[in-house]
């Protein structure tokens, strides 16, 4: 499901294309103009809050780093908890980690070991779904913590990178909502 036409047009009008960033041949989708526009940011937050309500989420997980920016105000507006998923080594205290494959090598993400409890329904929020590696690792991490994946929501899905297909097994029937697919 994508966003209603008016919301989609508003959000797209505030996302800038930056060619050849971070490397030649890549068209980077810059969301900072959207974040700087209070009306657009408010509309985006409201759309994610609606998903929290529809999926009966108790907590929101934001993926480092832009996912933090999107998920934290959603948690506040929805009246539910926020849990950051960080790159390995960035959180103090006891953590749970999940390694995943990159194009060249591996990476690892972590959450605090006590951040999620059995029975928590968690909505994962991120800015962009590309290949799905980080999102898939977060789904595994949430389940290892004993919580349930209520769904995954992204502002922008890069459909040509097939992240949705990669996530199909890991979602285990939980919904994947992209407000915009390009």
CSV table of N, CA and C in Angstrom, one decimal:
chain,number,residue,atom,x,y,z
A,1,UNK,N,0.8,-1.2,0.0
A,1,UNK,CA,0.0,0.0,0.0
A,1,UNK,C,0.9,1.2,0.0
A,2,UNK,N,0.5,2.2,-0.8
A,2,UNK,CA,1.3,3.5,-0.8
A,2,UNK,C,0.4,4.5,-0.2
A,3,UNK,N,1.0,5.7,0.1
A,3,UNK,CA,0.3,6.8,0.7
A,3,UNK,C,-0.8,7.3,-0.3
A,4,UNK,N,-1.8,8.0,0.3
A,4,UNK,CA,-2.8,8.7,-0.6
A,4,UNK,C,-2.0,9.7,-1.5
A,5,UNK,N,-2.6,10.0,-2.6
A,5,UNK,CA,-1.9,10.8,-3.7
A,5,UNK,C,-1.4,12.1,-3.1
A,6,UNK,N,-2.3,12.8,-2.4
A,6,UNK,CA,-1.9,14.1,-1.8
A,6,UNK,C,-0.6,14.0,-0.9
A,7,UNK,N,-0.6,13.1,0.0
A,7,UNK,CA,0.5,12.9,0.9
A,7,UNK,C,1.7,12.4,0.1
A,8,UNK,N,1.5,11.5,-0.9
A,8,UNK,CA,2.7,11.1,-1.7
A,8,UNK,C,3.3,12.3,-2.4
A,9,UNK,N,2.5,13.1,-3.0
A,9,UNK,CA,3.0,14.3,-3.8
A,9,UNK,C,3.7,15.2,-2.9
A,10,UNK,N,3.2,15.5,-1.7
A,10,UNK,CA,3.8,16.4,-0.7
A,10,UNK,C,5.2,15.8,-0.3
A,11,UNK,N,5.2,14.5,0.0
A,11,UNK,CA,6.5,13.9,0.5
A,11,UNK,C,7.5,13.9,-0.7
A,12,UNK,N,7.1,13.5,-1.9
A,12,UNK,CA,8.0,13.5,-3.0
A,12,UNK,C,8.6,14.9,-3.4
A,13,UNK,N,7.7,15.9,-3.2
A,13,UNK,CA,8.2,17.2,-3.5
A,13,UNK,C,9.2,17.7,-2.6
A,14,UNK,N,9.4,17.1,-1.4
A,14,UNK,CA,10.4,17.5,-0.4
A,14,UNK,C,11.6,16.5,-0.3
A,15,UNK,N,11.7,15.6,-1.3
A,15,UNK,CA,12.8,14.6,-1.3
A,15,UNK,C,13.6,15.0,-2.5
A,16,UNK,N,14.9,15.3,-2.3
A,16,UNK,CA,15.8,15.8,-3.3
A,16,UNK,C,16.6,14.6,-3.9
A,17,UNK,N,16.8,14.6,-5.2
A,17,UNK,CA,17.7,13.6,-5.8
A,17,UNK,C,19.1,14.2,-5.8
A,18,UNK,N,20.1,13.5,-5.4
A,18,UNK,CA,21.5,13.9,-5.4
A,18,UNK,C,22.3,12.9,-6.2
A,19,UNK,N,22.6,13.3,-7.5
A,19,UNK,CA,23.3,12.3,-8.3
A,19,UNK,C,24.7,12.0,-7.9
A,20,UNK,N,25.1,10.8,-8.1
A,20,UNK,CA,26.5,10.4,-7.9
A,20,UNK,C,27.0,10.5,-6.4
A,21,UNK,N,26.0,10.3,-5.5
A,21,UNK,CA,26.4,10.3,-4.1
A,21,UNK,C,25.8,9.0,-3.4
A,22,UNK,N,26.6,8.3,-2.6
A,22,UNK,CA,27.9,8.6,-2.2
A,22,UNK,C,29.0,8.1,-3.1
A,23,UNK,N,28.6,7.5,-4.3
A,23,UNK,CA,29.6,7.1,-5.3
A,23,UNK,C,29.0,7.3,-6.7
A,24,UNK,N,29.8,7.3,-7.7
A,24,UNK,CA,29.3,7.5,-9.1
A,24,UNK,C,28.2,6.4,-9.4
A,25,UNK,N,27.2,6.9,-10.1
A,25,UNK,CA,26.1,6.0,-10.5
A,25,UNK,C,25.0,5.8,-9.5
A,26,UNK,N,25.1,6.3,-8.3
A,26,UNK,CA,24.1,6.2,-7.3
A,26,UNK,C,23.3,7.5,-7.3
A,27,UNK,N,21.9,7.4,-7.3
A,27,UNK,CA,21.1,8.6,-7.1
A,27,UNK,C,20.5,8.6,-5.7
A,28,UNK,N,21.1,9.4,-4.8
A,28,UNK,CA,20.8,9.4,-3.4
A,28,UNK,C,19.5,10.2,-3.2
A,29,UNK,N,18.6,9.7,-2.4
A,29,UNK,CA,17.3,10.3,-2.1
A,29,UNK,C,17.5,11.0,-0.7
A,30,UNK,N,17.6,12.4,-0.8
A,30,UNK,CA,17.9,13.2,0.4
A,30,UNK,C,16.6,13.6,1.0
A,31,UNK,N,16.3,13.2,2.3
A,31,UNK,CA,15.1,13.6,3.0
A,31,UNK,C,15.2,14.8,3.8
A,32,UNK,N,16.4,15.4,3.9
A,32,UNK,CA,16.6,16.5,4.8
A,32,UNK,C,15.7,17.7,4.4
A,33,UNK,N,15.3,18.0,3.2
A,33,UNK,CA,14.3,19.1,2.9
A,33,UNK,C,13.0,18.7,3.5
A,34,UNK,N,12.6,17.4,3.5
A,34,UNK,CA,11.3,17.0,4.0
A,34,UNK,C,11.3,17.3,5.5
A,35,UNK,N,12.4,16.9,6.2
A,35,UNK,CA,12.5,17.1,7.7
A,35,UNK,C,12.5,18.6,8.0
A,36,UNK,N,13.0,19.5,7.1
A,36,UNK,CA,13.0,20.9,7.4
A,36,UNK,C,11.7,21.6,7.2
A,37,UNK,N,10.8,20.9,6.5
A,37,UNK,CA,9.4,21.4,6.3
A,37,UNK,C,8.5,20.9,7.3
A,38,UNK,N,8.0,21.7,8.3
A,38,UNK,CA,7.2,21.2,9.4
A,38,UNK,C,5.9,20.6,9.0
A,39,UNK,N,5.3,21.1,7.9
A,39,UNK,CA,4.0,20.5,7.4
A,39,UNK,C,4.3,19.1,6.8
A,40,UNK,N,5.3,19.0,6.0
A,40,UNK,CA,5.6,17.7,5.4
A,40,UNK,C,6.0,16.7,6.5
A,41,UNK,N,6.9,17.1,7.4
A,41,UNK,CA,7.3,16.2,8.5
A,41,UNK,C,6.2,15.8,9.4
A,42,UNK,N,5.3,16.7,9.7
A,42,UNK,CA,4.1,16.4,10.5
A,42,UNK,C,3.2,15.4,9.8
A,43,UNK,N,3.0,15.6,8.5
A,43,UNK,CA,2.2,14.7,7.7
A,43,UNK,C,2.8,13.3,7.6
A,44,UNK,N,4.1,13.2,7.5
A,44,UNK,CA,4.8,11.9,7.5
A,44,UNK,C,4.7,11.2,8.8
A,45,UNK,N,4.9,12.0,9.9
A,45,UNK,CA,4.7,11.4,11.3
A,45,UNK,C,3.3,10.9,11.5
A,46,UNK,N,2.3,11.6,11.0
A,46,UNK,CA,0.9,11.2,11.2
A,46,UNK,C,0.6,9.9,10.4
A,47,UNK,N,1.2,9.8,9.3
A,47,UNK,CA,1.0,8.6,8.5
A,47,UNK,C,1.6,7.4,9.2
A,48,UNK,N,2.8,7.5,9.8
A,48,UNK,CA,3.4,6.4,10.6
A,48,UNK,C,2.6,6.2,11.8
A,49,UNK,N,2.1,7.2,12.5
A,49,UNK,CA,1.3,7.0,13.7
A,49,UNK,C,0.0,6.2,13.3
A,50,UNK,N,-0.6,6.5,12.2
A,50,UNK,CA,-1.7,5.7,11.8
A,50,UNK,C,-1.4,4.2,11.6
A,51,UNK,N,-0.2,3.9,11.1
A,51,UNK,CA,0.3,2.5,11.0
A,51,UNK,C,0.5,1.9,12.3
A,52,UNK,N,1.0,2.6,13.3
A,52,UNK,CA,1.2,2.1,14.6
A,52,UNK,C,-0.2,1.7,15.2
A,53,UNK,N,-1.2,2.5,15.0
A,53,UNK,CA,-2.5,2.2,15.5
A,53,UNK,C,-3.1,1.0,14.8
A,54,UNK,N,-3.0,1.0,13.4
A,54,UNK,CA,-3.6,-0.1,12.6
A,54,UNK,C,-2.9,-1.4,13.0
A,55,UNK,N,-1.6,-1.4,13.2
A,55,UNK,CA,-0.9,-2.7,13.5
A,55,UNK,C,-0.8,-3.0,15.0
A,56,UNK,N,-1.5,-2.1,15.9
A,56,UNK,CA,-1.5,-2.3,17.3
A,56,UNK,C,-0.1,-2.4,17.9
A,57,UNK,N,0.8,-1.5,17.5
A,57,UNK,CA,2.2,-1.5,18.0
A,57,UNK,C,2.3,-1.0,19.4
A,58,UNK,N,3.1,-1.6,20.2
A,58,UNK,CA,3.4,-1.1,21.6
A,58,UNK,C,4.7,-0.3,21.6
A,59,UNK,N,5.6,-0.7,20.6
A,59,UNK,CA,6.9,0.0,20.6
A,59,UNK,C,7.2,0.2,19.1
A,60,UNK,N,8.1,1.2,18.9
A,60,UNK,CA,8.6,1.6,17.6
A,60,UNK,C,10.1,1.4,17.7
A,61,UNK,N,10.6,0.7,16.7
A,61,UNK,CA,12.1,0.6,16.5
A,61,UNK,C,12.5,1.5,15.4
A,62,UNK,N,13.5,2.3,15.6
A,62,UNK,CA,14.1,3.1,14.5
A,62,UNK,C,15.5,2.6,14.2
A,63,UNK,N,15.7,2.4,12.9
A,63,UNK,CA,17.0,1.9,12.4
A,63,UNK,C,18.0,3.1,12.2
A,64,UNK,N,19.2,2.9,12.7
A,64,UNK,CA,20.2,3.9,12.6
A,64,UNK,C,20.5,4.3,11.1
A,65,UNK,N,20.5,5.5,10.8
A,65,UNK,CA,20.4,6.7,11.7
A,65,UNK,C,19.2,7.5,11.3
A,66,UNK,N,18.8,7.6,10.1
A,66,UNK,CA,17.6,8.4,9.7
A,66,UNK,C,16.3,7.8,10.3
A,67,UNK,N,16.3,6.5,10.5
A,67,UNK,CA,15.2,5.8,11.2
A,67,UNK,C,14.9,6.4,12.6
A,68,UNK,N,16.0,6.8,13.3
A,68,UNK,CA,15.8,7.5,14.6
A,68,UNK,C,15.0,8.7,14.4
A,69,UNK,N,15.4,9.5,13.4
A,69,UNK,CA,14.7,10.8,13.2
A,69,UNK,C,13.2,10.7,12.9
A,70,UNK,N,12.9,9.6,12.2
A,70,UNK,CA,11.5,9.4,11.8
A,70,UNK,C,10.7,8.7,12.9
A,71,UNK,N,11.3,7.7,13.6
A,71,UNK,CA,10.6,6.9,14.5
A,71,UNK,C,10.4,7.6,15.9
A,72,UNK,N,11.3,8.4,16.4
A,72,UNK,CA,11.1,9.0,17.7
A,72,UNK,C,9.9,9.9,17.8
A,73,UNK,N,9.6,10.8,16.8
A,73,UNK,CA,8.4,11.6,17.0
A,73,UNK,C,7.1,10.7,16.8
A,74,UNK,N,7.2,9.7,16.0
A,74,UNK,CA,6.1,8.8,15.9
A,74,UNK,C,5.8,8.1,17.2
A,75,UNK,N,6.8,7.7,17.9
A,75,UNK,CA,6.6,7.1,19.3
A,75,UNK,C,5.9,8.0,20.2
A,76,UNK,N,6.4,9.3,20.2
A,76,UNK,CA,5.9,10.3,21.1
A,76,UNK,C,4.4,10.6,20.7
A,77,UNK,N,4.1,10.8,19.5
A,77,UNK,CA,2.7,11.1,19.0
A,77,UNK,C,1.8,9.9,19.3
A,78,UNK,N,2.3,8.7,19.1
A,78,UNK,CA,1.5,7.5,19.3
A,78,UNK,C,1.4,7.1,20.8
A,79,UNK,N,2.2,7.7,21.7
A,79,UNK,CA,2.2,7.4,23.1
A,79,UNK,C,2.7,6.0,23.4
A,80,UNK,N,3.7,5.6,22.6
A,80,UNK,CA,4.4,4.3,22.8
A,80,UNK,C,5.9,4.4,22.9
A,81,UNK,N,6.6,3.4,23.3
A,81,UNK,CA,8.0,3.4,23.5
A,81,UNK,C,8.8,3.4,22.2
A,82,UNK,N,10.0,4.0,22.2
A,82,UNK,CA,10.9,4.0,21.1
A,82,UNK,C,12.2,3.3,21.5
A,83,UNK,N,12.7,2.4,20.6
A,83,UNK,CA,13.9,1.6,20.8
A,83,UNK,C,14.8,1.8,19.6
A,84,UNK,N,16.0,2.4,19.8
A,84,UNK,CA,17.0,2.5,18.7
A,84,UNK,C,17.7,1.2,18.4
A,85,UNK,N,17.8,0.9,17.1
A,85,UNK,CA,18.7,-0.2,16.7
A,85,UNK,C,19.9,0.5,16.1
A,86,UNK,N,21.1,0.2,16.8
A,86,UNK,CA,22.3,0.9,16.5
A,86,UNK,C,23.3,0.0,15.8
A,87,UNK,N,24.3,0.6,15.2
A,87,UNK,CA,25.5,-0.2,14.7
A,87,UNK,C,26.2,-0.8,16.0
A,88,UNK,N,26.8,-1.9,15.8
A,88,UNK,CA,27.5,-2.6,16.9
A,88,UNK,C,28.5,-1.7,17.6
A,89,UNK,N,28.5,-1.8,18.9
A,89,UNK,CA,29.5,-1.0,19.7
A,89,UNK,C,29.1,0.4,20.1
A,90,UNK,N,27.9,0.8,19.7
A,90,UNK,CA,27.4,2.2,20.0
A,90,UNK,C,26.5,2.3,21.3
A,91,UNK,N,26.1,1.1,21.8
A,91,UNK,CA,25.2,1.1,23.0
A,91,UNK,C,25.9,0.7,24.2
A,92,UNK,N,25.7,1.3,25.3
A,92,UNK,CA,26.4,0.9,26.6
A,92,UNK,C,25.6,-0.3,27.2
A,93,UNK,N,26.2,-1.0,28.0
A,93,UNK,CA,25.5,-2.1,28.8
A,93,UNK,C,25.3,-3.3,27.9
A,94,UNK,N,24.5,-4.2,28.4
A,94,UNK,CA,24.2,-5.5,27.8
A,94,UNK,C,23.3,-5.3,26.5
A,95,UNK,N,23.8,-5.9,25.5
A,95,UNK,CA,23.1,-5.8,24.2
A,95,UNK,C,22.9,-7.2,23.5
A,96,UNK,N,21.9,-7.2,22.6
A,96,UNK,CA,21.7,-8.3,21.7
A,96,UNK,C,22.2,-7.8,20.3
A,97,UNK,N,23.0,-8.6,19.6
A,97,UNK,CA,23.5,-8.3,18.3
A,97,UNK,C,23.0,-9.2,17.2
A,98,UNK,N,23.0,-8.7,16.0
A,98,UNK,CA,22.6,-9.5,14.8
A,98,UNK,C,23.5,-9.1,13.7
A,99,UNK,N,24.3,-10.1,13.2
A,99,UNK,CA,25.1,-9.8,12.0
A,99,UNK,C,24.3,-10.0,10.7
A,100,UNK,N,24.7,-9.4,9.7
A,100,UNK,CA,24.1,-9.6,8.4
A,100,UNK,C,25.1,-9.3,7.3
A,101,UNK,N,24.7,-9.8,6.1
A,101,UNK,CA,25.6,-9.7,4.9
A,101,UNK,C,25.4,-8.4,4.2
A,102,UNK,N,26.6,-7.8,3.8
A,102,UNK,CA,26.6,-6.7,2.9
A,102,UNK,C,27.1,-7.1,1.6
A,103,UNK,N,27.1,-6.2,0.6
A,103,UNK,CA,27.6,-6.6,-0.7
A,103,UNK,C,29.0,-7.1,-0.6
A,104,UNK,N,29.8,-6.4,0.2
A,104,UNK,CA,31.2,-6.8,0.4
A,104,UNK,C,31.5,-6.9,1.9
A,105,UNK,N,31.2,-8.0,2.5
A,105,UNK,CA,31.5,-8.2,3.9
A,105,UNK,C,30.3,-8.4,4.8
A,106,UNK,N,30.4,-8.0,6.1
A,106,UNK,CA,29.3,-8.1,7.0
A,106,UNK,C,29.2,-6.9,7.9
A,107,UNK,N,28.1,-6.7,8.5
A,107,UNK,CA,27.9,-5.7,9.5
A,107,UNK,C,27.1,-6.3,10.6
A,108,UNK,N,26.9,-5.5,11.7
A,108,UNK,CA,26.2,-6.0,12.9
A,108,UNK,C,25.4,-4.8,13.5
A,109,UNK,N,24.2,-5.1,13.9
A,109,UNK,CA,23.4,-4.1,14.6
A,109,UNK,C,23.0,-4.7,16.0
A,110,UNK,N,22.7,-3.7,16.9
A,110,UNK,CA,22.4,-4.1,18.3
A,110,UNK,C,21.2,-3.3,18.9
A,111,UNK,N,20.6,-3.9,19.9
A,111,UNK,CA,19.7,-3.3,20.8
A,111,UNK,C,20.0,-3.6,22.2
A,112,UNK,N,19.6,-2.8,23.1
A,112,UNK,CA,19.7,-3.1,24.5
A,112,UNK,C,19.0,-4.4,24.8
A,113,UNK,N,19.6,-5.3,25.6
A,113,UNK,CA,19.1,-6.6,25.9
A,113,UNK,C,17.7,-6.5,26.5
A,114,UNK,N,17.4,-5.5,27.3
A,114,UNK,CA,16.2,-5.4,28.0
A,114,UNK,C,15.2,-4.4,27.3
A,115,UNK,N,15.5,-4.0,26.1
A,115,UNK,CA,14.6,-3.0,25.4
A,115,UNK,C,13.3,-3.5,25.0
A,116,UNK,N,13.2,-4.8,24.7
A,116,UNK,CA,11.9,-5.4,24.3
A,116,UNK,C,11.6,-6.5,25.2
A,117,UNK,N,10.3,-6.8,25.4
A,117,UNK,CA,9.8,-7.8,26.2
A,117,UNK,C,8.9,-8.8,25.5
A,118,UNK,N,8.8,-10.0,25.9
A,118,UNK,CA,7.9,-10.9,25.3
A,118,UNK,C,6.5,-10.3,25.3
A,119,UNK,N,5.9,-10.4,24.1
A,119,UNK,CA,4.5,-9.9,24.0
A,119,UNK,C,4.5,-8.5,23.4
A,120,UNK,N,5.6,-7.8,23.4
A,120,UNK,CA,5.7,-6.4,22.7
A,120,UNK,C,5.4,-6.6,21.3
A,121,UNK,N,4.6,-5.7,20.7
A,121,UNK,CA,4.3,-5.7,19.3
A,121,UNK,C,5.1,-4.5,18.7
A,122,UNK,N,6.0,-4.7,17.8
A,122,UNK,CA,7.0,-3.7,17.4
A,122,UNK,C,6.8,-3.4,15.9
A,123,UNK,N,6.7,-2.1,15.7
A,123,UNK,CA,6.7,-1.6,14.3
A,123,UNK,C,8.1,-1.0,14.0
A,124,UNK,N,8.8,-1.5,13.0
A,124,UNK,CA,10.1,-1.1,12.6
A,124,UNK,C,9.9,0.1,11.6
A,125,UNK,N,10.6,1.2,11.8
A,125,UNK,CA,10.5,2.4,10.9
A,125,UNK,C,11.9,2.7,10.4
A,126,UNK,N,11.9,3.0,9.1
A,126,UNK,CA,13.2,3.5,8.5
A,126,UNK,C,12.8,4.4,7.4
A,127,UNK,N,13.8,5.1,6.9
A,127,UNK,CA,13.6,6.1,5.8
A,127,UNK,C,13.5,5.4,4.4
A,128,UNK,N,14.4,4.5,4.1
A,128,UNK,CA,14.5,3.9,2.8
A,128,UNK,C,14.7,2.4,2.9
A,129,UNK,N,13.9,1.6,2.1
A,129,UNK,CA,14.1,0.2,2.0
A,129,UNK,C,14.8,0.0,0.6
A,130,UNK,N,16.1,-0.4,0.7
A,130,UNK,CA,16.9,-0.6,-0.5
A,130,UNK,C,17.0,-2.2,-0.7
A,131,UNK,N,18.1,-2.8,-0.3
A,131,UNK,CA,18.3,-4.2,-0.5
A,131,UNK,C,17.6,-5.0,0.7
A,132,UNK,N,17.3,-4.4,1.8
A,132,UNK,CA,16.6,-5.0,2.9
A,132,UNK,C,17.5,-5.7,3.9
A,133,UNK,N,18.8,-5.6,3.8
A,133,UNK,CA,19.7,-6.3,4.7
A,133,UNK,C,19.6,-5.8,6.2
A,134,UNK,N,19.6,-4.5,6.4
A,134,UNK,CA,19.5,-4.0,7.8
A,134,UNK,C,18.1,-4.3,8.3
A,135,UNK,N,17.1,-4.1,7.5
A,135,UNK,CA,15.7,-4.3,8.0
A,135,UNK,C,15.5,-5.8,8.4
A,136,UNK,N,16.0,-6.7,7.5
A,136,UNK,CA,15.9,-8.1,7.8
A,136,UNK,C,16.6,-8.5,9.1
A,137,UNK,N,17.8,-8.0,9.3
A,137,UNK,CA,18.5,-8.2,10.6
A,137,UNK,C,17.7,-7.7,11.8
A,138,UNK,N,17.1,-6.5,11.6
A,138,UNK,CA,16.3,-6.0,12.7
A,138,UNK,C,15.1,-6.9,13.1
A,139,UNK,N,14.5,-7.5,12.1
A,139,UNK,CA,13.4,-8.4,12.3
A,139,UNK,C,13.8,-9.6,13.1
A,140,UNK,N,15.0,-10.1,12.8
A,140,UNK,CA,15.6,-11.3,13.5
A,140,UNK,C,15.9,-10.9,14.9
A,141,UNK,N,16.4,-9.7,15.1
A,141,UNK,CA,16.8,-9.2,16.4
A,141,UNK,C,15.6,-9.0,17.3
A,142,UNK,N,14.5,-8.5,16.8
A,142,UNK,CA,13.3,-8.3,17.5
A,142,UNK,C,12.8,-9.6,18.0
A,143,UNK,N,12.7,-10.6,17.1
A,143,UNK,CA,12.2,-11.9,17.5
A,143,UNK,C,13.1,-12.6,18.5
A,144,UNK,N,14.4,-12.4,18.4
A,144,UNK,CA,15.4,-13.0,19.4
A,144,UNK,C,15.2,-12.4,20.7
A,145,UNK,N,14.7,-11.1,20.8
A,145,UNK,CA,14.5,-10.5,22.1
A,145,UNK,C,13.1,-10.9,22.7
A,146,UNK,N,12.4,-11.8,21.9
A,146,UNK,CA,11.1,-12.3,22.4
A,146,UNK,C,9.9,-11.5,22.0
A,147,UNK,N,10.1,-10.4,21.3
A,147,UNK,CA,9.0,-9.6,20.8
A,147,UNK,C,8.4,-10.0,19.5
A,148,UNK,N,7.3,-9.5,19.1
A,148,UNK,CA,6.6,-9.8,17.9
A,148,UNK,C,6.7,-8.6,16.9
A,149,UNK,N,7.0,-8.9,15.7
A,149,UNK,CA,7.0,-7.9,14.6
A,149,UNK,C,5.6,-7.6,14.2
A,150,UNK,N,5.2,-6.3,14.5
A,150,UNK,CA,3.9,-5.9,14.1
A,150,UNK,C,3.9,-5.5,12.6
A,151,UNK,N,5.0,-5.0,12.1
A,151,UNK,CA,5.2,-4.6,10.7
A,151,UNK,C,6.4,-3.8,10.5
A,152,UNK,N,6.7,-3.5,9.3
A,152,UNK,CA,7.8,-2.7,8.9
A,152,UNK,C,7.2,-1.5,8.0
A,153,UNK,N,7.6,-0.3,8.3
A,153,UNK,CA,7.2,0.9,7.6
A,153,UNK,C,8.3,1.7,7.1
A,154,UNK,N,8.3,2.1,5.9
A,154,UNK,CA,9.4,3.0,5.3
A,154,UNK,C,8.8,4.1,4.6
A,155,UNK,N,9.5,5.2,4.6
A,155,UNK,CA,9.1,6.4,3.8
A,155,UNK,C,9.2,6.0,2.3
A,156,UNK,N,10.3,5.5,1.9
A,156,UNK,CA,10.6,5.3,0.5
A,156,UNK,C,11.2,3.9,0.2
A,157,UNK,N,10.6,3.2,-0.7
A,157,UNK,CA,11.1,1.9,-1.1
A,157,UNK,C,11.7,2.0,-2.5
A,158,UNK,N,12.9,1.6,-2.7
A,158,UNK,CA,13.6,1.5,-4.0
A,158,UNK,C,13.2,0.1,-4.6
A,159,UNK,N,12.1,0.0,-5.3
A,159,UNK,CA,11.6,-1.2,-5.7
A,159,UNK,C,12.5,-2.0,-6.6
A,160,UNK,N,13.4,-1.3,-7.4
A,160,UNK,CA,14.3,-2.0,-8.3
A,160,UNK,C,15.4,-2.7,-7.6
A,161,UNK,N,15.5,-2.6,-6.3
A,161,UNK,CA,16.6,-3.3,-5.6
A,161,UNK,C,16.1,-4.6,-4.9
A,162,UNK,N,14.8,-4.9,-5.0
A,162,UNK,CA,14.2,-6.1,-4.6
A,162,UNK,C,14.3,-6.4,-3.1
A,163,UNK,N,14.4,-5.3,-2.3
A,163,UNK,CA,14.4,-5.5,-0.8
A,163,UNK,C,13.1,-6.2,-0.3
A,164,UNK,N,12.0,-5.9,-0.9
A,164,UNK,CA,10.7,-6.5,-0.4
A,164,UNK,C,10.8,-8.0,-0.5
A,165,UNK,N,11.3,-8.5,-1.7
A,165,UNK,CA,11.4,-9.9,-1.9
A,165,UNK,C,12.4,-10.6,-0.8
A,166,UNK,N,13.5,-9.9,-0.5
A,166,UNK,CA,14.4,-10.4,0.5
A,166,UNK,C,13.8,-10.5,1.8
A,167,UNK,N,12.9,-9.6,2.2
A,167,UNK,CA,12.2,-9.5,3.5
A,167,UNK,C,11.0,-10.4,3.6
A,168,UNK,N,10.6,-11.0,2.6
A,168,UNK,CA,9.3,-11.8,2.6
A,168,UNK,C,9.4,-12.9,3.7
A,169,UNK,N,10.4,-13.7,3.7
A,169,UNK,CA,10.5,-14.7,4.6
A,169,UNK,C,10.7,-14.2,6.1
A,170,UNK,N,11.5,-13.2,6.3
A,170,UNK,CA,11.7,-12.6,7.6
A,170,UNK,C,10.5,-11.9,8.2
A,171,UNK,N,9.7,-11.4,7.3
A,171,UNK,CA,8.4,-10.7,7.8
A,171,UNK,C,7.4,-11.8,8.4
A,172,UNK,N,7.5,-13.0,7.9
A,172,UNK,CA,6.6,-14.0,8.4
A,172,UNK,C,5.1,-13.6,8.4
A,173,UNK,N,4.7,-12.9,7.4
A,173,UNK,CA,3.3,-12.5,7.3
A,173,UNK,C,3.0,-11.1,7.8
A,174,UNK,N,4.0,-10.5,8.5
A,174,UNK,CA,3.8,-9.1,9.0
A,174,UNK,C,3.8,-8.2,7.8
A,175,UNK,N,3.0,-7.1,7.9
A,175,UNK,CA,2.9,-6.2,6.7
A,175,UNK,C,4.2,-5.3,6.5
A,176,UNK,N,4.5,-5.0,5.3
A,176,UNK,CA,5.5,-4.1,4.9
A,176,UNK,C,4.8,-2.9,4.2
A,177,UNK,N,4.9,-1.7,4.8
A,177,UNK,CA,4.2,-0.6,4.2
A,177,UNK,C,5.3,0.4,3.7
A,178,UNK,N,5.2,0.8,2.5
A,178,UNK,CA,6.1,1.8,1.9
A,178,UNK,C,5.2,2.9,1.5
A,179,UNK,N,5.4,4.1,2.0
A,179,UNK,CA,4.5,5.3,1.7
A,179,UNK,C,4.7,5.6,0.2
A,180,UNK,N,6.0,5.5,-0.3
A,180,UNK,CA,6.3,5.8,-1.7
A,180,UNK,C,7.2,4.7,-2.2
A,181,UNK,N,6.9,4.2,-3.4
A,181,UNK,CA,7.8,3.2,-4.1
A,181,UNK,C,8.3,3.8,-5.4
A,182,UNK,N,9.6,3.8,-5.6
A,182,UNK,CA,10.1,4.3,-6.9
A,182,UNK,C,10.9,3.1,-7.5
